[in-house]
Short mmCIF file of C-alpha atoms and ligand atoms in Angstrom, two decimals:
data_model
loop_
_atom_site.label_atom_id
_atom_site.label_comp_id
_atom_site.label_asym_id
_atom_site.label_seq_id
_atom_site.Cartn_x
_atom_site.Cartn_y
_atom_site.Cartn_z
CA MET A 20 125.95 -101.95 279.58
CA PRO A 21 125.78 -101.47 276.04
CA VAL A 22 123.75 -98.71 274.72
CA PRO A 23 123.47 -98.47 270.49
CA SER A 24 123.75 -95.38 269.47
CA HIS A 25 122.00 -94.67 266.11
CA PRO A 26 121.13 -92.13 263.88
CA THR A 27 116.91 -91.97 264.47
CA ARG A 28 114.64 -91.45 262.03
CA ARG A 29 112.20 -88.47 262.96
CA ALA A 30 108.95 -90.00 261.64
CA LEU A 31 106.40 -89.35 264.24
CA LEU A 32 102.57 -89.29 263.68
CA PHE A 33 99.77 -89.70 265.89
CA GLY A 34 97.05 -91.65 265.15
CA THR A 35 93.41 -90.99 265.61
CA ALA A 36 89.96 -92.72 266.82
CA GLY A 37 91.89 -94.64 269.34
CA ALA A 38 93.88 -97.15 266.46
CA ALA A 39 97.54 -97.70 267.38
CA VAL A 40 99.73 -96.27 264.28
CA LEU A 41 103.28 -97.53 264.03
CA LEU A 42 105.18 -95.60 261.47
CA ALA A 43 108.89 -96.58 261.58
CA GLY A 44 108.54 -100.51 261.52
CA GLY A 45 105.48 -100.42 259.57
CA PRO A 46 102.10 -102.29 259.11
CA ARG A 47 103.83 -105.58 260.71
CA THR A 48 104.78 -104.08 264.43
CA LEU A 49 100.73 -104.47 264.79
CA LEU A 50 100.90 -108.64 263.92
CA GLY A 51 103.82 -109.13 266.76
CA THR A 52 101.77 -112.26 267.38
CA GLY A 53 101.60 -115.63 265.19
CA ALA A 54 104.41 -114.63 262.40
CA ALA A 55 105.83 -116.83 261.49
CA ALA A 56 108.05 -115.40 258.63
CA PRO A 57 111.86 -114.48 259.20
CA ARG A 58 112.26 -110.63 260.27
CA PRO A 59 114.38 -108.99 258.67
CA ALA A 60 116.45 -106.45 261.15
CA LEU A 61 115.26 -103.16 261.48
CA PRO A 62 116.72 -99.57 261.25
CA VAL A 63 117.30 -97.87 264.44
CA ALA A 64 113.79 -95.47 263.80
CA ASP A 65 111.08 -94.13 266.40
CA THR A 66 108.11 -94.88 267.05
CA ALA A 67 105.16 -92.88 267.47
CA VAL A 68 101.82 -94.63 269.29
CA LEU A 69 98.43 -93.62 270.52
CA LEU A 70 97.01 -94.83 274.23
CA ASP A 71 93.31 -94.65 274.16
CA ALA A 72 92.53 -95.45 277.48
CA ALA A 73 88.86 -95.85 277.57
CA PRO A 74 85.97 -98.38 278.24
CA VAL A 75 86.56 -101.35 275.63
CA THR A 76 84.20 -104.10 274.83
CA VAL A 77 86.04 -106.98 273.55
CA ASP A 78 85.79 -110.68 273.23
CA LEU A 79 88.23 -113.20 275.39
CA GLY A 80 86.84 -115.56 273.23
CA SER A 81 84.13 -117.77 274.95
CA GLN A 82 82.54 -114.83 277.15
CA THR A 83 82.18 -111.01 276.27
CA VAL A 84 83.06 -108.23 278.44
CA THR A 85 83.36 -104.57 279.36
CA THR A 86 86.76 -103.45 280.77
CA TRP A 87 88.90 -100.57 280.44
CA GLY A 88 91.47 -100.97 278.27
CA TYR A 89 94.00 -99.15 274.61
CA GLY A 90 92.15 -98.65 272.27
CA ASP A 91 89.89 -101.67 271.21
CA ARG A 92 91.31 -104.60 272.00
CA VAL A 93 92.84 -105.87 275.10
CA PRO A 94 96.29 -106.49 275.64
CA GLY A 95 96.67 -103.21 274.23
CA PRO A 96 99.43 -102.64 270.77
CA GLU A 97 102.38 -104.02 270.58
CA ILE A 98 105.00 -101.50 270.78
CA ARG A 99 108.02 -101.69 268.78
CA VAL A 100 111.38 -100.00 268.24
CA THR A 101 114.57 -100.77 268.00
CA ALA A 102 117.68 -99.75 270.68
CA GLY A 103 118.70 -96.83 270.55
CA GLY A 104 115.20 -95.21 268.68
CA THR A 105 112.51 -93.29 270.77
CA VAL A 106 108.97 -93.80 271.74
CA SER A 107 106.47 -91.27 271.29
CA ALA A 108 103.23 -92.22 273.12
CA ARG A 109 100.58 -90.10 273.40
CA LEU A 110 98.51 -91.23 276.57
CA ARG A 111 94.83 -90.22 275.79
CA ASN A 112 92.54 -90.51 279.31
CA ASN A 113 88.84 -91.22 278.63
CA LEU A 114 88.57 -93.32 281.68
CA PRO A 115 85.81 -92.02 284.21
CA GLN A 116 89.69 -92.04 286.97
CA ASP A 117 92.78 -90.93 286.80
CA THR A 118 95.57 -92.73 284.49
CA THR A 119 99.13 -92.94 283.76
CA VAL A 120 101.24 -95.25 282.02
CA HIS A 121 104.28 -97.27 283.46
CA TRP A 122 106.77 -98.71 280.86
CA HIS A 123 108.17 -102.01 282.26
CA GLY A 124 111.67 -102.41 283.14
CA VAL A 125 112.53 -100.43 280.61
CA ARG A 126 115.57 -97.29 281.95
CA VAL A 127 113.36 -94.52 280.91
CA ALA A 128 113.39 -90.82 282.64
CA SER A 129 112.11 -90.52 285.96
CA ALA A 130 109.60 -88.07 284.38
CA MET A 131 108.41 -90.33 281.82
CA ASP A 132 108.10 -93.37 284.44
CA GLY A 133 103.93 -93.04 285.16
CA ALA A 134 104.14 -93.09 289.40
CA PRO A 135 101.42 -91.59 290.43
CA TRP A 136 102.73 -88.81 292.46
CA LEU A 137 105.90 -89.83 292.38
CA SER A 138 107.05 -89.11 288.82
CA GLN A 139 104.16 -87.38 287.24
CA VAL A 140 100.42 -86.18 288.45
CA PRO A 141 98.23 -88.11 286.96
CA VAL A 142 96.24 -88.21 284.23
CA ALA A 143 93.00 -86.61 284.86
CA PRO A 144 89.85 -87.76 282.63
CA GLY A 145 90.22 -86.01 279.30
CA GLY A 146 93.38 -85.55 279.46
CA VAL A 147 96.19 -85.83 277.52
CA PHE A 148 99.97 -87.11 278.69
CA ASP A 149 103.24 -87.04 275.83
CA TYR A 150 105.23 -89.68 276.88
CA HIS A 151 108.64 -89.58 275.47
CA PHE A 152 111.68 -91.70 276.10
CA THR A 153 115.02 -93.30 274.43
CA ALA A 154 114.85 -97.20 274.69
CA PRO A 155 118.31 -98.17 275.66
CA ASP A 156 118.49 -101.78 276.02
CA PRO A 157 116.61 -104.46 273.91
CA GLY A 158 114.47 -107.23 275.37
CA THR A 159 111.22 -107.50 276.30
CA TYR A 160 109.53 -105.33 277.56
CA PHE A 161 105.88 -104.56 278.69
CA TYR A 162 103.06 -101.41 279.57
CA HIS A 163 100.63 -101.22 282.14
CA SER A 164 98.98 -98.13 284.16
CA HIS A 165 99.85 -97.81 287.04
CA VAL A 166 97.01 -96.07 289.03
CA GLY A 167 94.65 -97.85 291.34
CA THR A 168 93.30 -101.72 290.25
CA GLN A 169 93.95 -100.74 287.04
CA LEU A 170 96.46 -103.21 285.42
CA ASP A 171 93.99 -106.18 286.63
CA ARG A 172 91.31 -104.74 284.00
CA GLY A 173 92.52 -104.66 280.44
CA ALA A 174 95.64 -101.79 280.98
CA TYR A 175 98.65 -103.23 279.87
CA GLY A 176 100.62 -104.02 276.24
CA ALA A 177 103.45 -105.39 275.34
CA LEU A 178 106.84 -103.68 274.31
CA VAL A 179 109.58 -104.78 273.17
CA VAL A 180 113.10 -103.00 271.79
CA GLU A 181 114.55 -105.23 269.19
CA ASP A 182 118.34 -105.17 268.79
CA PRO A 183 120.00 -104.21 265.68
CA ASP A 184 122.93 -106.56 265.60
CA GLU A 185 120.96 -109.54 266.98
CA PRO A 186 122.81 -112.21 268.61
CA LEU A 187 120.27 -115.05 268.59
CA GLY A 188 119.30 -116.71 265.49
CA TYR A 189 115.80 -117.33 264.96
CA ASP A 190 112.90 -118.02 262.71
CA ALA A 191 110.68 -116.00 264.13
CA GLU A 192 109.10 -114.78 267.63
CA TRP A 193 105.97 -115.02 269.14
CA THR A 194 104.87 -112.51 272.19
CA VAL A 195 103.12 -114.71 274.74
CA ILE A 196 101.33 -112.45 277.28
CA LEU A 197 99.40 -114.24 280.21
CA ASP A 198 97.29 -112.28 282.11
CA ASP A 199 94.34 -113.66 285.19
CA TRP A 200 90.77 -112.54 284.52
CA LEU A 201 87.68 -111.57 286.25
CA ASP A 202 86.83 -107.61 285.11
CA GLY A 203 83.14 -107.35 284.24
CA ILE A 204 82.55 -110.68 285.11
CA GLY A 205 80.14 -110.21 288.27
CA THR A 206 82.75 -108.57 289.72
CA ASP A 207 85.34 -105.79 288.89
CA PRO A 208 89.59 -105.58 290.71
CA ASP A 209 88.18 -102.79 292.95
CA GLU A 210 85.59 -105.32 294.89
CA ALA A 211 88.51 -108.02 294.44
CA LEU A 212 90.98 -105.65 296.46
CA GLU A 213 88.37 -105.07 299.27
CA ARG A 214 87.68 -108.91 299.42
CA VAL A 215 91.73 -108.71 299.77
CA ARG A 216 92.02 -106.23 302.47
CA ASP A 217 89.13 -107.54 304.52
CA PRO A 218 88.23 -111.15 303.11
CA GLY A 219 85.93 -111.55 306.05
CA PRO A 220 83.60 -114.59 307.30
CA ASN A 221 80.59 -114.00 303.67
CA PRO A 222 80.29 -116.85 301.76
CA MET A 223 80.37 -114.31 298.83
CA HIS A 224 84.06 -114.37 299.47
CA SER A 225 84.81 -117.41 298.02
CA THR A 226 86.59 -116.69 295.49
CA LEU A 227 89.94 -116.28 297.74
CA LEU A 228 92.45 -119.06 298.22
CA GLY A 229 94.69 -119.59 300.78
CA GLY A 230 97.53 -119.61 298.05
CA ILE A 231 101.25 -118.74 298.84
CA ALA A 232 101.61 -117.13 295.06
CA GLY A 233 98.31 -115.42 295.05
CA HIS A 234 94.88 -114.76 296.61
CA ILE A 235 92.30 -114.93 294.34
CA ALA A 236 90.93 -118.02 291.80
CA TYR A 237 90.25 -116.36 288.36
CA PRO A 238 87.18 -117.15 286.45
CA HIS A 239 89.60 -116.89 283.53
CA TYR A 240 93.47 -116.94 282.54
CA LEU A 241 94.31 -115.65 279.02
CA VAL A 242 96.67 -115.37 276.60
CA ASN A 243 97.46 -112.92 274.33
CA GLY A 244 93.44 -111.69 275.56
CA ARG A 245 91.82 -115.58 274.78
CA THR A 246 90.31 -118.00 276.66
CA PRO A 247 91.20 -121.80 276.74
CA GLN A 248 87.91 -122.49 275.17
CA ALA A 249 88.84 -120.33 271.96
CA PRO A 250 92.52 -120.37 272.35
CA GLU A 251 95.13 -118.30 270.26
CA GLU A 252 96.59 -120.31 268.13
CA PHE A 253 100.35 -119.73 266.70
CA THR A 254 101.55 -121.71 263.43
CA ALA A 255 104.99 -122.09 261.58
CA ALA A 256 106.47 -124.53 259.85
CA PRO A 257 107.78 -127.95 261.40
CA GLY A 258 111.85 -126.99 262.31
CA ARG A 259 111.47 -123.54 262.77
CA ARG A 260 113.70 -121.92 265.36
CA ILE A 261 110.94 -120.16 267.83
CA ARG A 262 112.07 -117.21 270.00
CA LEU A 263 109.05 -116.85 272.76
CA ARG A 264 108.87 -113.34 274.37
CA LEU A 265 106.97 -114.49 277.97
CA ILE A 266 105.22 -111.50 279.86
CA ASN A 267 103.47 -112.09 283.02
CA ALA A 268 100.87 -108.84 282.96
CA GLY A 269 98.62 -111.25 285.47
CA ALA A 270 97.90 -109.28 288.83
CA ASP A 271 97.78 -111.99 291.27
CA THR A 272 99.14 -115.38 289.80
CA ALA A 273 102.55 -117.11 288.55
CA PHE A 274 102.31 -119.18 286.17
CA ARG A 275 104.21 -122.27 285.08
CA VAL A 276 104.69 -122.59 280.78
CA ALA A 277 105.35 -125.16 278.80
CA LEU A 278 105.41 -126.15 274.90
CA GLY A 279 103.90 -129.92 275.07
CA GLY A 280 106.67 -131.70 273.41
CA HIS A 281 109.21 -129.41 273.82
CA GLU A 282 111.76 -128.44 275.79
CA LEU A 283 112.77 -124.19 276.34
CA THR A 284 116.12 -122.74 275.99
CA VAL A 285 115.61 -119.70 278.18
CA THR A 286 118.00 -117.11 276.86
CA HIS A 287 116.62 -113.73 278.89
CA THR A 288 115.26 -112.98 282.04
CA ASP A 289 113.07 -109.38 282.50
CA GLY A 290 114.79 -108.50 279.03
CA TYR A 291 118.23 -109.27 279.70
CA PRO A 292 120.59 -111.74 278.58
CA VAL A 293 121.23 -114.80 280.41
CA VAL A 294 123.88 -117.60 280.04
CA PRO A 295 121.35 -119.97 277.82
CA VAL A 296 119.62 -122.93 279.93
CA THR A 297 117.47 -125.33 278.53
CA VAL A 298 114.85 -126.58 280.59
CA ASP A 299 111.40 -128.20 280.44
CA THR A 300 109.35 -125.41 281.64
CA VAL A 301 109.35 -121.95 283.19
CA LEU A 302 107.91 -120.07 286.78
CA ILE A 303 106.86 -116.58 285.82
CA ALA A 304 105.92 -114.45 288.53
CA MET A 305 103.56 -111.02 288.30
CA GLY A 306 105.72 -108.46 285.99
CA GLU A 307 108.44 -111.06 284.90
CA ARG A 308 109.38 -111.37 281.35
CA TYR A 309 111.02 -115.16 280.10
CA ASP A 310 112.18 -115.10 277.05
CA VAL A 311 112.85 -118.99 275.51
CA LEU A 312 113.76 -120.96 272.35
CA VAL A 313 112.25 -123.64 271.10
CA THR A 314 112.91 -125.65 267.56
CA LEU A 315 109.26 -126.83 266.82
CA GLY A 316 108.28 -130.24 265.96
CA ASP A 317 105.88 -131.84 263.42
CA GLY A 318 101.76 -131.62 264.69
CA VAL A 319 99.92 -129.38 266.90
CA PHE A 320 100.96 -128.67 270.23
CA PRO A 321 99.32 -127.41 273.64
CA LEU A 322 101.48 -124.20 275.32
CA VAL A 323 99.86 -124.21 278.78
CA ALA A 324 100.51 -121.92 281.25
CA ALA A 325 99.36 -123.30 284.93
CA ALA A 326 98.15 -120.85 287.87
CA GLU A 327 100.27 -121.83 289.80
CA GLY A 328 98.54 -123.30 293.09
CA LYS A 329 94.95 -122.37 291.38
CA GLY A 330 94.26 -125.74 289.48
CA ALA A 331 93.69 -123.55 286.03
CA ARG A 332 96.07 -122.73 283.53
CA ALA A 333 96.02 -120.85 280.66
CA PHE A 334 96.12 -122.44 277.10
CA ALA A 335 97.61 -121.52 272.96
CA VAL A 336 97.92 -124.14 270.59
CA VAL A 337 101.27 -124.35 268.64
CA ARG A 338 100.42 -125.65 265.20
CA THR A 339 102.99 -126.84 262.76
CA SER A 340 100.81 -129.56 260.69
CA ALA A 341 97.52 -130.43 260.52
CA GLY A 342 95.06 -131.90 262.66
CA GLU A 343 93.09 -131.69 265.49
CA ALA A 344 94.22 -129.66 268.21
CA PRO A 345 94.67 -131.20 271.75
CA PRO A 346 91.95 -130.23 274.32
CA ALA A 347 92.68 -127.40 276.78
CA SER A 348 92.84 -130.14 279.66
CA VAL A 349 96.11 -132.08 277.93
CA ASP A 350 98.24 -133.47 280.25
CA VAL A 351 101.49 -132.23 279.72
CA ALA A 352 104.54 -133.51 281.00
CA GLU A 353 106.80 -131.13 280.54
CA LEU A 354 105.06 -129.01 283.44
CA HIS A 355 106.22 -131.87 285.64
CA GLY A 356 110.09 -131.17 284.03
CA ARG A 357 113.60 -129.59 284.70
CA LEU A 358 112.69 -125.72 286.24
CA PRO A 359 115.33 -123.24 286.81
CA ARG A 360 116.03 -121.90 289.90
CA LEU A 361 116.92 -118.62 289.95
CA SER A 362 120.44 -119.81 291.02
CA ASP A 363 120.51 -122.01 287.88
CA LEU A 364 120.35 -118.58 285.78
CA ILE A 365 123.45 -115.77 285.21
CA ALA A 366 123.69 -113.07 283.41
CA ASP A 367 125.61 -113.18 280.33
CA PRO A 368 129.01 -111.62 280.31
CA SER A 369 128.40 -108.76 278.34
CA VAL A 370 125.52 -107.29 280.92
CA ASP A 371 127.14 -108.47 284.36
CA LEU A 372 127.33 -105.58 286.35
CA GLY A 373 130.77 -107.31 288.20
CA ASN A 374 131.38 -107.55 291.59
CA ALA A 375 132.74 -104.08 292.77
CA PRO A 376 131.73 -103.62 296.81
CA ALA A 377 128.02 -102.45 297.87
CA ARG A 378 126.63 -100.75 300.75
CA GLY A 379 123.98 -103.10 301.80
CA VAL A 380 120.46 -102.17 302.56
CA ASP A 381 118.23 -104.84 304.18
CA LEU A 382 114.83 -104.26 303.56
CA VAL A 383 111.77 -106.58 305.66
CA LEU A 384 107.84 -107.92 303.35
CA SER A 385 106.12 -108.24 306.25
CA HIS A 386 102.64 -106.99 307.39
CA GLY A 387 101.63 -103.50 308.61
CA THR A 388 100.08 -103.13 311.72
CA LYS A 389 98.18 -99.31 311.39
CA GLY A 390 95.52 -100.60 308.38
CA THR A 391 97.83 -101.29 305.88
CA VAL A 392 97.78 -105.05 304.90
CA TRP A 393 101.58 -105.42 303.41
CA THR A 394 104.46 -103.91 303.51
CA LEU A 395 108.02 -103.59 302.52
CA GLY A 396 109.92 -101.69 304.90
CA SER A 397 112.85 -101.45 307.32
CA ALA A 398 112.63 -103.94 310.04
CA GLY A 399 111.40 -102.53 312.88
CA ASP A 400 109.65 -100.19 311.52
CA PHE A 401 106.60 -101.64 309.06
CA ASP A 402 104.57 -98.38 308.88
CA THR A 403 106.42 -95.40 307.76
CA PRO A 404 106.42 -95.53 303.52
CA LEU A 405 110.47 -96.42 303.51
CA ARG A 406 112.75 -94.31 301.26
CA VAL A 407 116.24 -95.97 300.53
CA PRO A 408 118.42 -92.76 299.79
CA VAL A 409 120.90 -93.70 296.81
CA ALA A 410 123.74 -91.38 295.43
CA VAL A 411 124.64 -91.07 291.26
CA GLY A 412 127.63 -93.65 290.31
CA GLU A 413 126.87 -95.71 293.77
CA ARG A 414 126.18 -99.06 294.21
CA VAL A 415 123.41 -100.92 296.36
CA ARG A 416 123.14 -104.21 298.11
CA LEU A 417 118.95 -104.56 298.18
CA SER A 418 118.44 -107.58 300.64
CA PHE A 419 114.79 -108.54 300.88
CA THR A 420 113.60 -110.76 303.76
CA ASN A 421 110.02 -112.12 303.69
CA THR A 422 108.41 -112.87 306.65
CA THR A 423 105.51 -113.66 305.21
CA ARG A 424 103.23 -116.72 303.78
CA MET A 425 103.11 -115.58 300.62
CA TRP A 426 105.55 -114.39 297.52
CA HIS A 427 106.60 -111.46 296.45
CA PRO A 428 108.06 -110.57 293.38
CA ILE A 429 109.17 -107.11 294.13
CA HIS A 430 110.19 -104.85 291.43
CA LEU A 431 112.17 -101.37 290.97
CA HIS A 432 111.66 -98.99 288.23
CA GLY A 433 114.05 -97.27 286.40
CA HIS A 434 116.68 -100.06 286.62
CA THR A 435 117.65 -103.39 286.09
CA PHE A 436 119.42 -104.94 289.18
CA GLN A 437 121.90 -107.93 289.32
CA VAL A 438 120.40 -110.71 291.47
CA GLN A 439 123.17 -112.62 294.21
CA ARG A 440 123.90 -115.91 294.05
CA ALA A 441 125.37 -117.87 297.40
CA ALA A 442 128.04 -119.07 293.97
CA GLY A 443 127.98 -115.47 292.45
CA ARG A 444 126.43 -113.23 290.85
CA GLY A 445 122.57 -114.37 289.01
CA PRO A 446 120.32 -113.03 286.46
CA ARG A 447 119.96 -109.04 285.47
CA LYS A 448 116.26 -108.86 286.60
CA ASP A 449 114.06 -105.65 287.52
CA THR A 450 111.08 -107.73 288.94
CA VAL A 451 112.29 -110.92 291.73
CA VAL A 452 111.01 -113.46 293.47
CA VAL A 453 110.97 -113.61 297.27
CA ARG A 454 109.74 -116.27 298.68
CA PRO A 455 108.03 -117.72 301.93
CA ARG A 456 111.11 -117.25 304.23
CA GLU A 457 113.14 -116.71 302.20
CA SER A 458 116.15 -113.98 301.63
CA VAL A 459 117.31 -112.42 298.04
CA THR A 460 120.15 -110.34 297.61
CA VAL A 461 120.49 -107.87 294.24
CA ASP A 462 122.94 -105.06 293.45
CA VAL A 463 121.43 -101.95 291.91
CA LEU A 464 124.16 -99.74 289.88
CA ALA A 465 122.97 -96.11 290.98
CA GLU A 466 122.40 -94.52 287.22
CA ASN A 467 119.48 -93.19 286.73
CA PRO A 468 118.43 -90.03 288.82
CA GLY A 469 115.37 -89.46 290.28
CA GLU A 470 112.59 -91.00 292.32
CA TRP A 471 111.37 -94.63 291.64
CA MET A 472 108.99 -97.14 293.01
CA LEU A 473 110.15 -100.22 294.17
CA HIS A 474 106.53 -102.57 295.56
CA CYS A 475 105.39 -106.06 294.86
CA HIS A 476 104.01 -106.61 291.79
CA ASN A 477 101.45 -108.29 293.84
CA LEU A 478 99.01 -105.85 292.01
CA TYR A 479 96.59 -106.15 295.43
CA HIS A 480 99.57 -105.98 297.21
CA SER A 481 100.61 -102.75 296.11
CA GLU A 482 97.52 -101.44 296.56
CA LEU A 483 97.99 -102.84 300.34
CA GLY A 484 101.10 -100.65 301.32
CA MET A 485 103.63 -103.03 299.89
CA MET A 486 105.41 -99.87 298.42
CA ALA A 487 108.74 -98.57 299.05
CA THR A 488 110.93 -95.73 296.88
CA LEU A 489 114.26 -95.64 296.01
CA GLY A 490 115.60 -92.05 295.36
CA TYR A 491 118.76 -90.19 294.33
CA GLY A 492 119.74 -87.84 297.27
CA ASP A 493 119.25 -87.78 301.36
CA THR A 494 115.85 -86.16 300.70
CA PRO A 495 112.92 -86.15 298.20
CA PRO A 496 112.71 -83.37 296.00
CA THR A 497 108.36 -83.55 297.52
CA GLY A 498 105.95 -80.26 296.97
CA PRO A 499 102.19 -79.83 297.48
CA ASP A 500 102.28 -80.98 293.66
CA MET A 501 103.85 -84.36 294.00
CA PRO A 502 103.92 -85.20 297.85
CA GLY A 503 105.87 -88.86 296.78
CA MET A 504 104.64 -91.43 298.39
CA SER A 505 102.88 -90.26 301.44
CA GLY A 506 100.05 -88.25 299.06
CA PRO A 507 97.37 -90.46 297.16
CA ARG A 508 98.28 -93.15 295.16
CU1 LIG B 609 103.90 -109.08 297.61
#
């Protein structure tokens, strides 16, 4: 892995009144979406941000809801830093319950990972916690609460680590955060969790689906916090080459993304470069990110994110000329076109982990028998919380076998593994979908000591038990303050 090392400018300041203050990149860093002008390369510098976790009332476009978010918006402020620079984020908890922030996909030190009761004691209401970490690897990441069902409220935002020596050529970049939304619309995620736990015969549970990619029929699917009725509009000139940073921050929904009239060239999976592949659509599960390049035609185009198996979609508009925007329901042929399979993606040689021997560990995704509904464990014992011990420098080959009929996007904290394909090594990722009755194998290079969560990124599955850990050394360093996975979470 290239880990750029550059002198950094130590210019840190915390803002007030819940607003994010991002000094190093200037005000532009707050305008991560919709900016069409070419971006000059940034010097490596440090970024400071205030994340004020608090109840907030936001306009989704067609509906105003009260939820929990960071500052005055959903998604929270986009955080940008150049690789090798540091992020200092002060979390202020003005929520009525504990919270943490997890930097999804970033190789942070364990103590900064935001895993409640595993890497830190969660921040109590009224409390403050300062996260401080170096962002070692360029790419598209995001941050979100890791406590309870807060991710399925508004407690998330984009984290973009810019490459000071960006090898891709493009004129502009747009961040596209996808989400499934129910909070404040006659229900909340805690009620949804109880329905997933115990569907029951009650007709009010009719929002539950029998699908394989998710459980819940949400009232809204969002692009950058906007419903299809009042969509985000991205503008640029015809012929411009755009980098789309696609992030699925949803709790229970995979999205099939396409831009009408355009092909997509996939350049990154979960922040890491792949050998480019040109396709019509990409399927992005919860916690996954894809970066794609598009060369814009002349017109007004639908950017759609179909909620897999749910018969609804998120929607935005891409405009390069005047004219009426297409309706949100417009047919987009690309949704039915070329879709890359995991086996079509190969890590760029610069991030390939190589072919060294690895110790194998078999993991089973299953249903529990003692009150937990979903489990990630060893064959024959689905109910004991599993810890996979590793040693520094070791290479471990994790094989996940899904015995259930649902999708499970499995996410490992603190590491970016390499998917192993039948034909050889595949993409680097930190979140990989294990489909029903299928197995997926990944290689992890153990190089980041600590205790790390390994879990399904369907929020409802992880809350109902689909959670294990990967830890360095034979025994976890647990104590009264940090009970590990046996404690409350
Ligand atoms: Cu799952």
